[in-house]
PDB file of C-alpha atoms in Angstrom:
ATOM      1  CA  MET A   1       1.373  17.867   1.146  1.00  0.00           C
ATOM      2  CA  ALA A   2       2.037  14.164   0.848  1.00  0.00           C
ATOM      3  CA  LYS A   3      -0.451  12.031  -1.044  1.00  0.00           C
ATOM      4  CA  ILE A   4      -1.623   9.214   1.242  1.00  0.00           C
ATOM      5  CA  VAL A   5      -2.273   5.868  -0.453  1.00  0.00           C
ATOM      6  CA  ALA A   6      -3.687   2.820   1.338  1.00  0.00           C
ATOM      7  CA  ILE A   7      -2.813  -0.595  -0.092  1.00  0.00           C
ATOM      8  CA  ALA A   8      -5.765  -2.774   0.823  1.00  0.00           C
ATOM      9  CA  ASN A   9      -7.448  -6.108   0.211  1.00  0.00           C
ATOM     10  CA  GLN A  10      -8.899  -8.234   2.995  1.00  0.00           C
ATOM     11  CA  LYS A  11      -7.526 -11.349   1.301  1.00  0.00           C
ATOM     12  CA  GLY A  12      -4.112 -12.380   2.550  1.00  0.00           C
ATOM     13  CA  GLY A  13      -1.204 -13.199   0.251  1.00  0.00           C
ATOM     14  CA  VAL A  14      -2.214 -10.973  -2.668  1.00  0.00           C
ATOM     15  CA  GLY A  15       0.926  -8.808  -2.653  1.00  0.00           C
ATOM     16  CA  LYS A  16      -0.016  -5.847  -0.416  1.00  0.00           C
ATOM     17  CA  THR A  17       3.247  -5.746   1.533  1.00  0.00           C
ATOM     18  CA  THR A  18       5.347  -6.614  -1.533  1.00  0.00           C
ATOM     19  CA  THR A  19       3.719  -3.672  -3.317  1.00  0.00           C
ATOM     20  CA  ALA A  20       4.142  -1.263  -0.386  1.00  0.00           C
ATOM     21  CA  ILE A  21       7.854  -2.087  -0.076  1.00  0.00           C
ATOM     22  CA  ASN A  22       8.742  -2.216  -3.754  1.00  0.00           C
ATOM     23  CA  LEU A  23       6.571   0.592  -5.096  1.00  0.00           C
ATOM     24  CA  GLY A  24       7.877   2.764  -2.255  1.00  0.00           C
ATOM     25  CA  ALA A  25      11.493   1.792  -2.989  1.00  0.00           C
ATOM     26  CA  SER A  26      11.077   2.348  -6.747  1.00  0.00           C
ATOM     27  CA  LEU A  27       9.654   5.832  -6.140  1.00  0.00           C
ATOM     28  CA  ALA A  28      12.588   6.578  -3.812  1.00  0.00           C
ATOM     29  CA  VAL A  29      14.973   5.543  -6.618  1.00  0.00           C
ATOM     30  CA  LEU A  30      13.082   8.011  -8.825  1.00  0.00           C
ATOM     31  CA  GLU A  31      13.990  10.666  -6.226  1.00  0.00           C
ATOM     32  CA  LYS A  32      10.640  10.902  -4.458  1.00  0.00           C
ATOM     33  CA  LYS A  33      10.424  11.068  -0.652  1.00  0.00           C
ATOM     34  CA  VAL A  34       8.353   8.123   0.558  1.00  0.00           C
ATOM     35  CA  LEU A  35       7.077   6.905   3.935  1.00  0.00           C
ATOM     36  CA  ILE A  36       5.631   3.427   4.393  1.00  0.00           C
ATOM     37  CA  ILE A  37       3.320   2.993   7.383  1.00  0.00           C
ATOM     38  CA  ASP A  38       3.220  -0.654   8.433  1.00  0.00           C
ATOM     39  CA  ALA A  39      -0.360  -1.022   9.683  1.00  0.00           C
ATOM     40  CA  ASP A  40      -0.298  -4.832   9.787  1.00  0.00           C
ATOM     41  CA  PRO A  41       0.384  -6.619  13.119  1.00  0.00           C
ATOM     42  CA  GLN A  42       2.421  -9.223  11.182  1.00  0.00           C
ATOM     43  CA  ALA A  43       4.966  -6.411  10.616  1.00  0.00           C
ATOM     44  CA  ASN A  44       6.145  -7.890   7.305  1.00  0.00           C
ATOM     45  CA  ALA A  45       6.894  -4.483   5.765  1.00  0.00           C
ATOM     46  CA  THR A  46       9.049  -3.682   8.810  1.00  0.00           C
ATOM     47  CA  SER A  47      11.093  -6.890   8.567  1.00  0.00           C
ATOM     48  CA  GLY A  48      11.094  -6.736   4.751  1.00  0.00           C
ATOM     49  CA  LEU A  49      12.960  -3.429   4.963  1.00  0.00           C
ATOM     50  CA  GLY A  50      15.617  -4.771   7.313  1.00  0.00           C
ATOM     51  CA  PHE A  51      14.237  -4.017  10.798  1.00  0.00           C
ATOM     52  CA  ASP A  52      13.527  -6.610  13.495  1.00  0.00           C
ATOM     53  CA  PRO A  53       9.981  -5.874  14.767  1.00  0.00           C
ATOM     54  CA  LYS A  54      10.871  -7.400  18.170  1.00  0.00           C
ATOM     55  CA  LYS A  55      13.718  -4.921  18.615  1.00  0.00           C
ATOM     56  CA  VAL A  56      11.861  -1.824  17.445  1.00  0.00           C
ATOM     57  CA  GLU A  57      11.630   0.523  20.440  1.00  0.00           C
ATOM     58  CA  ASN A  58       8.388   2.234  19.426  1.00  0.00           C
ATOM     59  CA  SER A  59       5.946   1.460  16.625  1.00  0.00           C
ATOM     60  CA  ILE A  60       2.657   2.589  15.087  1.00  0.00           C
ATOM     61  CA  TYR A  61       0.999   0.917  18.106  1.00  0.00           C
ATOM     62  CA  GLU A  62       2.553   3.412  20.565  1.00  0.00           C
ATOM     63  CA  CYS A  63       1.579   6.300  18.252  1.00  0.00           C
ATOM     64  CA  ILE A  64      -2.058   5.137  18.259  1.00  0.00           C
ATOM     65  CA  ILE A  65      -2.487   4.063  21.880  1.00  0.00           C
ATOM     66  CA  ASP A  66       0.037   6.127  23.853  1.00  0.00           C
ATOM     67  CA  GLY A  67       0.142   9.261  21.728  1.00  0.00           C
ATOM     68  CA  VAL A  68       3.876   8.902  20.939  1.00  0.00           C
ATOM     69  CA  ASP A  69       5.078  11.414  18.311  1.00  0.00           C
ATOM     70  CA  PRO A  70       5.384   9.514  14.990  1.00  0.00           C
ATOM     71  CA  ASN A  71       8.332  11.711  13.966  1.00  0.00           C
ATOM     72  CA  GLU A  72      10.352  10.059  16.730  1.00  0.00           C
ATOM     73  CA  VAL A  73       9.328   6.561  15.619  1.00  0.00           C
ATOM     74  CA  ILE A  74      10.064   6.828  11.862  1.00  0.00           C
ATOM     75  CA  LEU A  75      13.121   4.825  10.716  1.00  0.00           C
ATOM     76  CA  SER A  76      15.237   5.484   7.622  1.00  0.00           C
ATOM     77  CA  VAL A  77      15.736   2.492   5.338  1.00  0.00           C
ATOM     78  CA  PRO A  78      19.446   1.650   4.966  1.00  0.00           C
ATOM     79  CA  ASP A  79      21.090   2.120   1.539  1.00  0.00           C
ATOM     80  CA  LEU A  80      18.118   3.944   0.042  1.00  0.00           C
ATOM     81  CA  ASP A  81      17.789   7.698   0.487  1.00  0.00           C
ATOM     82  CA  GLY A  82      14.229   8.962   0.504  1.00  0.00           C
ATOM     83  CA  LEU A  83      12.558   5.818   1.898  1.00  0.00           C
ATOM     84  CA  ASP A  84      11.400   5.703   5.535  1.00  0.00           C
ATOM     85  CA  ILE A  85       9.132   3.394   7.515  1.00  0.00           C
ATOM     86  CA  LEU A  86       6.833   3.836  10.484  1.00  0.00           C
ATOM     87  CA  PRO A  87       7.270   0.304  11.852  1.00  0.00           C
ATOM     88  CA  SER A  88       4.730  -2.148  13.223  1.00  0.00           C
ATOM     89  CA  HIS A  89       4.769  -4.638  16.094  1.00  0.00           C
ATOM     90  CA  ILE A  90       2.739  -7.701  17.115  1.00  0.00           C
ATOM     91  CA  ASP A  91       1.155  -5.494  19.843  1.00  0.00           C
ATOM     92  CA  LEU A  92      -0.911  -3.939  17.062  1.00  0.00           C
ATOM     93  CA  VAL A  93      -3.141  -7.041  17.265  1.00  0.00           C
ATOM     94  CA  GLY A  94      -4.671  -5.623  20.443  1.00  0.00           C
ATOM     95  CA  ALA A  95      -5.010  -2.080  19.116  1.00  0.00           C
ATOM     96  CA  GLU A  96      -8.404  -2.679  17.477  1.00  0.00           C
ATOM     97  CA  ILE A  97      -9.939  -3.645  20.835  1.00  0.00           C
ATOM     98  CA  GLU A  98      -8.242  -0.751  22.630  1.00  0.00           C
ATOM     99  CA  MET A  99      -9.439   1.691  19.956  1.00  0.00           C
ATOM    100  CA  LEU A 100     -13.110   0.707  20.356  1.00  0.00           C
ATOM    101  CA  ASN A 101     -13.683   3.153  23.214  1.00  0.00           C
ATOM    102  CA  MET A 102     -11.700   6.010  21.675  1.00  0.00           C
ATOM    103  CA  PRO A 103     -13.538   9.127  20.463  1.00  0.00           C
ATOM    104  CA  GLU A 104     -13.615   9.238  16.636  1.00  0.00           C
ATOM    105  CA  ARG A 105     -12.002   5.799  16.575  1.00  0.00           C
ATOM    106  CA  GLU A 106     -12.056   5.660  12.758  1.00  0.00           C
ATOM    107  CA  LYS A 107      -9.879   8.798  12.547  1.00  0.00           C
ATOM    108  CA  VAL A 108      -6.998   7.785  14.842  1.00  0.00           C
ATOM    109  CA  PHE A 109      -4.607   7.105  11.919  1.00  0.00           C
ATOM    110  CA  LYS A 110      -5.560  10.427  10.354  1.00  0.00           C
ATOM    111  CA  LYS A 111      -4.560  12.235  13.554  1.00  0.00           C
ATOM    112  CA  VAL A 112      -1.254  10.332  13.749  1.00  0.00           C
ATOM    113  CA  ILE A 113      -0.398  11.145  10.108  1.00  0.00           C
ATOM    114  CA  ALA A 114      -1.298  14.822  10.667  1.00  0.00           C
ATOM    115  CA  LYS A 115       1.589  15.007  13.186  1.00  0.00           C
ATOM    116  CA  ILE A 116       4.190  13.888  10.634  1.00  0.00           C
ATOM    117  CA  THR A 117       6.290  16.924   9.750  1.00  0.00           C
ATOM    118  CA  LYS A 118       8.835  15.453   7.304  1.00  0.00           C
ATOM    119  CA  PRO A 119       8.186  16.605   3.717  1.00  0.00           C
ATOM    120  CA  TYR A 120       7.117  13.377   1.997  1.00  0.00           C
ATOM    121  CA  ASP A 121       5.774  13.133  -1.548  1.00  0.00           C
ATOM    122  CA  TYR A 122       3.896   9.893  -0.857  1.00  0.00           C
ATOM    123  CA  ILE A 123       2.800   7.976   2.235  1.00  0.00           C
ATOM    124  CA  PHE A 124       1.785   4.337   1.678  1.00  0.00           C
ATOM    125  CA  ILE A 125      -0.221   2.478   4.322  1.00  0.00           C
ATOM    126  CA  ASP A 126       0.300  -1.290   4.215  1.00  0.00           C
ATOM    127  CA  CYS A 127      -3.055  -2.582   5.520  1.00  0.00           C
ATOM    128  CA  SER A 128      -3.709  -5.814   7.391  1.00  0.00           C
ATOM    129  CA  PRO A 129      -5.622  -8.605   5.603  1.00  0.00           C
ATOM    130  CA  SER A 130      -9.008  -7.768   7.140  1.00  0.00           C
ATOM    131  CA  LEU A 131     -11.723  -5.149   6.941  1.00  0.00           C
ATOM    132  CA  GLY A 132     -11.425  -4.327  10.654  1.00  0.00           C
ATOM    133  CA  LEU A 133     -10.888  -1.027  12.423  1.00  0.00           C
ATOM    134  CA  LEU A 134      -7.223  -0.709  11.357  1.00  0.00           C
ATOM    135  CA  THR A 135      -8.097  -0.951   7.648  1.00  0.00           C
ATOM    136  CA  LEU A 136     -11.060   1.373   8.185  1.00  0.00           C
ATOM    137  CA  ASN A 137      -8.653   3.888   9.764  1.00  0.00           C
ATOM    138  CA  ALA A 138      -6.286   3.585   6.802  1.00  0.00           C
ATOM    139  CA  LEU A 139      -9.104   4.206   4.294  1.00  0.00           C
ATOM    140  CA  THR A 140     -10.356   7.180   6.334  1.00  0.00           C
ATOM    141  CA  ALA A 141      -6.863   8.730   6.372  1.00  0.00           C
ATOM    142  CA  ALA A 142      -6.048   8.010   2.708  1.00  0.00           C
ATOM    143  CA  ASP A 143      -6.499  10.071  -0.446  1.00  0.00           C
ATOM    144  CA  SER A 144      -6.659   6.909  -2.553  1.00  0.00           C
ATOM    145  CA  VAL A 145      -6.402   3.134  -2.397  1.00  0.00           C
ATOM    146  CA  ILE A 146      -4.446   0.614  -4.471  1.00  0.00           C
ATOM    147  CA  ILE A 147      -6.113  -2.812  -4.589  1.00  0.00           C
ATOM    148  CA  PRO A 148      -3.752  -5.711  -5.415  1.00  0.00           C
ATOM    149  CA  VAL A 149      -5.519  -8.629  -7.149  1.00  0.00           C
ATOM    150  CA  GLN A 150      -3.635 -11.890  -7.601  1.00  0.00           C
ATOM    151  CA  CYS A 151      -3.959 -13.650 -10.977  1.00  0.00           C
ATOM    152  CA  GLU A 152      -5.300 -16.865  -9.472  1.00  0.00           C
ATOM    153  CA  TYR A 153      -8.566 -18.701  -8.898  1.00  0.00           C
ATOM    154  CA  PHE A 154     -10.978 -16.805  -6.570  1.00  0.00           C
ATOM    155  CA  ALA A 155      -9.166 -13.534  -7.450  1.00  0.00           C
ATOM    156  CA  LEU A 156     -12.416 -11.551  -7.568  1.00  0.00           C
ATOM    157  CA  GLU A 157     -13.913 -13.253  -4.518  1.00  0.00           C
ATOM    158  CA  GLY A 158     -14.268 -10.773  -1.689  1.00  0.00           C
ATOM    159  CA  LEU A 159     -13.610  -7.753  -3.910  1.00  0.00           C
ATOM    160  CA  GLY A 160     -17.289  -6.815  -3.705  1.00  0.00           C
ATOM    161  CA  LYS A 161     -17.042  -6.638   0.078  1.00  0.00           C
ATOM    162  CA  LEU A 162     -13.951  -4.418  -0.138  1.00  0.00           C
ATOM    163  CA  LEU A 163     -15.621  -2.115  -2.680  1.00  0.00           C
ATOM    164  CA  ASN A 164     -18.707  -1.863  -0.438  1.00  0.00           C
ATOM    165  CA  THR A 165     -16.444  -0.901   2.481  1.00  0.00           C
ATOM    166  CA  ILE A 166     -14.759   1.756   0.323  1.00  0.00           C
ATOM    167  CA  LYS A 167     -18.202   3.098  -0.640  1.00  0.00           C
ATOM    168  CA  LEU A 168     -19.268   3.257   3.026  1.00  0.00           C
ATOM    169  CA  VAL A 169     -16.066   5.135   3.892  1.00  0.00           C
ATOM    170  CA  GLN A 170     -16.676   7.550   0.992  1.00  0.00           C
ATOM    171  CA  ASN A 171     -20.271   8.148   2.130  1.00  0.00           C
ATOM    172  CA  ASN A 172     -19.635   8.498   5.848  1.00  0.00           C
ATOM    173  CA  LEU A 173     -15.997   9.178   6.718  1.00  0.00           C
ATOM    174  CA  ASN A 174     -13.876  10.252   3.769  1.00  0.00           C
ATOM    175  CA  PRO A 175     -15.729  11.644   0.733  1.00  0.00           C
ATOM    176  CA  HIS A 176     -12.421  12.386  -1.059  1.00  0.00           C
ATOM    177  CA  LEU A 177     -11.241   8.754  -1.100  1.00  0.00           C
ATOM    178  CA  GLN A 178     -10.604   7.483  -4.629  1.00  0.00           C
ATOM    179  CA  ILE A 179      -9.540   4.157  -6.078  1.00  0.00           C
ATOM    180  CA  GLU A 180      -6.004   4.721  -7.369  1.00  0.00           C
ATOM    181  CA  GLY A 181      -6.117   1.481  -9.302  1.00  0.00           C
ATOM    182  CA  PHE A 182      -6.357  -2.299  -9.312  1.00  0.00           C
ATOM    183  CA  LEU A 183      -2.939  -3.942  -9.504  1.00  0.00           C
ATOM    184  CA  LEU A 184      -2.636  -7.419 -11.018  1.00  0.00           C
ATOM    185  CA  THR A 185      -0.033  -9.454  -9.099  1.00  0.00           C
ATOM    186  CA  MET A 186       1.528 -12.950  -9.122  1.00  0.00           C
ATOM    187  CA  TYR A 187       1.002 -13.261 -12.859  1.00  0.00           C
ATOM    188  CA  ASP A 188       2.385 -16.302 -14.672  1.00  0.00           C
ATOM    189  CA  PRO A 189       1.959 -15.768 -18.444  1.00  0.00           C
ATOM    190  CA  ARG A 190       2.196 -19.546 -19.063  1.00  0.00           C
ATOM    191  CA  LEU A 191      -1.032 -20.228 -17.192  1.00  0.00           C
ATOM    192  CA  LYS A 192      -4.338 -20.047 -19.025  1.00  0.00           C
ATOM    193  CA  LEU A 193      -6.134 -19.223 -15.754  1.00  0.00           C
ATOM    194  CA  ALA A 194      -3.830 -16.251 -15.060  1.00  0.00           C
ATOM    195  CA  ASN A 195      -4.608 -14.797 -18.494  1.00  0.00           C
ATOM    196  CA  GLN A 196      -8.340 -15.338 -17.944  1.00  0.00           C
ATOM    197  CA  VAL A 197      -8.142 -13.445 -14.619  1.00  0.00           C
ATOM    198  CA  VAL A 198      -6.333 -10.543 -16.331  1.00  0.00           C
ATOM    199  CA  GLU A 199      -9.086 -10.373 -18.982  1.00  0.00           C
ATOM    200  CA  GLU A 200     -11.857 -10.593 -16.390  1.00  0.00           C
ATOM    201  CA  VAL A 201     -10.410  -7.878 -14.116  1.00  0.00           C
ATOM    202  CA  ARG A 202      -9.781  -5.575 -17.101  1.00  0.00           C
ATOM    203  CA  ARG A 203     -13.332  -6.164 -18.366  1.00  0.00           C
ATOM    204  CA  HIS A 204     -14.817  -5.389 -14.927  1.00  0.00           C
ATOM    205  CA  PHE A 205     -12.715  -2.369 -13.990  1.00  0.00           C
ATOM    206  CA  GLN A 206     -11.357  -1.126 -17.357  1.00  0.00           C
ATOM    207  CA  SER A 207      -9.172   2.002 -17.043  1.00  0.00           C
ATOM    208  CA  MET A 208      -8.985   1.598 -13.254  1.00  0.00           C
ATOM    209  CA  VAL A 209      -6.574  -1.333 -13.754  1.00  0.00           C
ATOM    210  CA  PHE A 210      -2.875  -0.462 -13.909  1.00  0.00           C
ATOM    211  CA  ASP A 211      -1.269  -1.363 -17.257  1.00  0.00           C
ATOM    212  CA  THR A 212       1.733  -2.762 -15.361  1.00  0.00           C
ATOM    213  CA  ILE A 213       1.317  -6.367 -14.217  1.00  0.00           C
ATOM    214  CA  ILE A 214       3.513  -7.805 -11.446  1.00  0.00           C
ATOM    215  CA  GLN A 215       4.778 -11.199 -12.571  1.00  0.00           C
ATOM    216  CA  ARG A 216       5.775 -14.116 -10.375  1.00  0.00           C
ATOM    217  CA  ASN A 217       9.488 -13.740  -9.707  1.00  0.00           C
ATOM    218  CA  VAL A 218      11.882 -15.707  -7.486  1.00  0.00           C
ATOM    219  CA  ARG A 219      13.988 -12.625  -6.670  1.00  0.00           C
ATOM    220  CA  LEU A 220      10.865 -10.766  -5.563  1.00  0.00           C
ATOM    221  CA  THR A 221      10.006 -13.493  -3.059  1.00  0.00           C
ATOM    222  CA  GLU A 222      13.615 -13.848  -1.856  1.00  0.00           C
ATOM    223  CA  ALA A 223      14.250 -10.134  -1.232  1.00  0.00           C
ATOM    224  CA  PRO A 224      12.231  -9.739   2.044  1.00  0.00           C
ATOM    225  CA  SER A 225      14.216 -12.519   3.749  1.00  0.00           C
ATOM    226  CA  HIS A 226      17.315 -10.369   3.139  1.00  0.00           C
ATOM    227  CA  GLY A 227      15.554  -7.283   4.521  1.00  0.00           C
ATOM    228  CA  LYS A 228      15.754  -5.449   1.207  1.00  0.00           C
ATOM    229  CA  PRO A 229      13.410  -4.213  -1.495  1.00  0.00           C
ATOM    230  CA  VAL A 230      13.986  -6.127  -4.728  1.00  0.00           C
ATOM    231  CA  ILE A 231      15.570  -3.102  -6.425  1.00  0.00           C
ATOM    232  CA  LEU A 232      18.440  -3.290  -3.893  1.00  0.00           C
ATOM    233  CA  TYR A 233      18.533  -7.096  -3.865  1.00  0.00           C
ATOM    234  CA  ASP A 234      18.626  -7.617  -7.639  1.00  0.00           C
ATOM    235  CA  ALA A 235      18.006  -4.499  -9.727  1.00  0.00           C
ATOM    236  CA  LYS A 236      18.041  -6.449 -13.005  1.00  0.00           C
ATOM    237  CA  SER A 237      15.382  -8.957 -11.962  1.00  0.00           C
ATOM    238  CA  ARG A 238      11.953  -9.032 -13.555  1.00  0.00           C
ATOM    239  CA  GLY A 239      10.377  -8.135 -10.181  1.00  0.00           C
ATOM    240  CA  ALA A 240      12.511  -4.988  -9.894  1.00  0.00           C
ATOM    241  CA  MET A 241      11.670  -3.954 -13.458  1.00  0.00           C
ATOM    242  CA  ASN A 242       7.935  -4.573 -12.905  1.00  0.00           C
ATOM    243  CA  TYR A 243       7.836  -2.335  -9.838  1.00  0.00           C
ATOM    244  CA  LEU A 244       9.948   0.372 -11.480  1.00  0.00           C
ATOM    245  CA  ASN A 245       7.465   0.372 -14.386  1.00  0.00           C
ATOM    246  CA  LEU A 246       4.590   0.561 -11.877  1.00  0.00           C
ATOM    247  CA  ALA A 247       6.247   3.538 -10.125  1.00  0.00           C
ATOM    248  CA  GLN A 248       6.577   5.362 -13.450  1.00  0.00           C
ATOM    249  CA  GLU A 249       2.959   4.604 -14.376  1.00  0.00           C
ATOM    250  CA  PHE A 250       1.819   5.703 -10.891  1.00  0.00           C
ATOM    251  CA  LEU A 251       3.668   9.026 -11.257  1.00  0.00           C
ATOM    252  CA  LYS A 252       2.310   9.572 -14.783  1.00  0.00           C
ATOM    253  CA  ARG A 253      -1.275   8.941 -13.635  1.00  0.00           C
ATOM    254  CA  ASN A 254      -0.839  11.370 -10.734  1.00  0.00           C
ATOM    255  CA  GLU A 255       0.680  14.067 -12.937  1.00  0.00           C
ATOM    256  CA  GLU A 256      -2.209  13.735 -15.412  1.00  0.00           C
ATOM    257  CA  ALA A 257      -4.762  13.902 -12.578  1.00  0.00           C
ATOM    258  CA  GLU A 258      -3.095  17.056 -11.206  1.00  0.00           C
ATOM    259  CA  GLN A 259      -3.173  18.694 -14.649  1.00  0.00           C
ATOM    260  CA  GLU A 260      -6.872  17.860 -15.044  1.00  0.00           C
ATOM    261  CA  THR A 261      -7.613  19.360 -11.602  1.00  0.00           C
ATOM    262  CA  GLU A 262      -5.716  22.522 -12.495  1.00  0.00           C
ATOM    263  CA  GLN A 263      -7.504  22.877 -15.833  1.00  0.00           C
ATOM    264  CA  SER A 264     -10.953  22.358 -14.273  1.00  0.00           C
ATOM    265  CA  SER A 265     -10.211  24.924 -11.517  1.00  0.00           C
ATOM    266  CA  GLU A 266      -9.082  27.437 -14.149  1.00  0.00           C
ATOM    267  CA  ALA A 267     -12.189  26.873 -16.301  1.00  0.00           C
TER     268      ALA A 267
END
């Protein structure tokens, strides 16, 4: 069974899509089978992996609204075995309104993902920058959530709202949802403010913060315009190394959690 991880923060520009693309690609390089679900109407994960959203025949929108089989919509990322994407389209903007009258409208994503038959190790959902019905669906379908936090002023603003939403989902829709970790992004070690944000986030959330920090990197920002994850665009860049380190830390955390679960079930 694939582990489903939502990447969420209602703030825009914090590195959600960058993380979905590059963590997914790094795990694929480490020989894991990964699917990225682009659940953002801006379709940046779709274009960032080399697909033109305007030319995509079917997308997550058709899976949600028209009941199209997601297995027929999934696209394989060129030049990287083990990485696939369920693409998005601008039509997804209207999906939230169309979903309002659906039965169990918060569980539509869960039903779509249940139809996926390919044997993935991890499924990442790239959420839109809002706490609307699409993000709620992602959190209801997910096993855990990664929360990117940019190392800039107002970094913690709005996090309380997101954590309240996660708590509501845990209480009412998905009791198994866990916080996978807080990921510090856009870090510039030269800036005093960036270092203060790192300290503050670590003080607030302690072991829930990933050790790996994603630094500001020109190659990382250039890669999406070439339709490639940074590891294919420039494997020696700092951005590629950061995300490879994150992938290794992510795997280590998951292995340790699995061992703990096994030990507690044996006890």
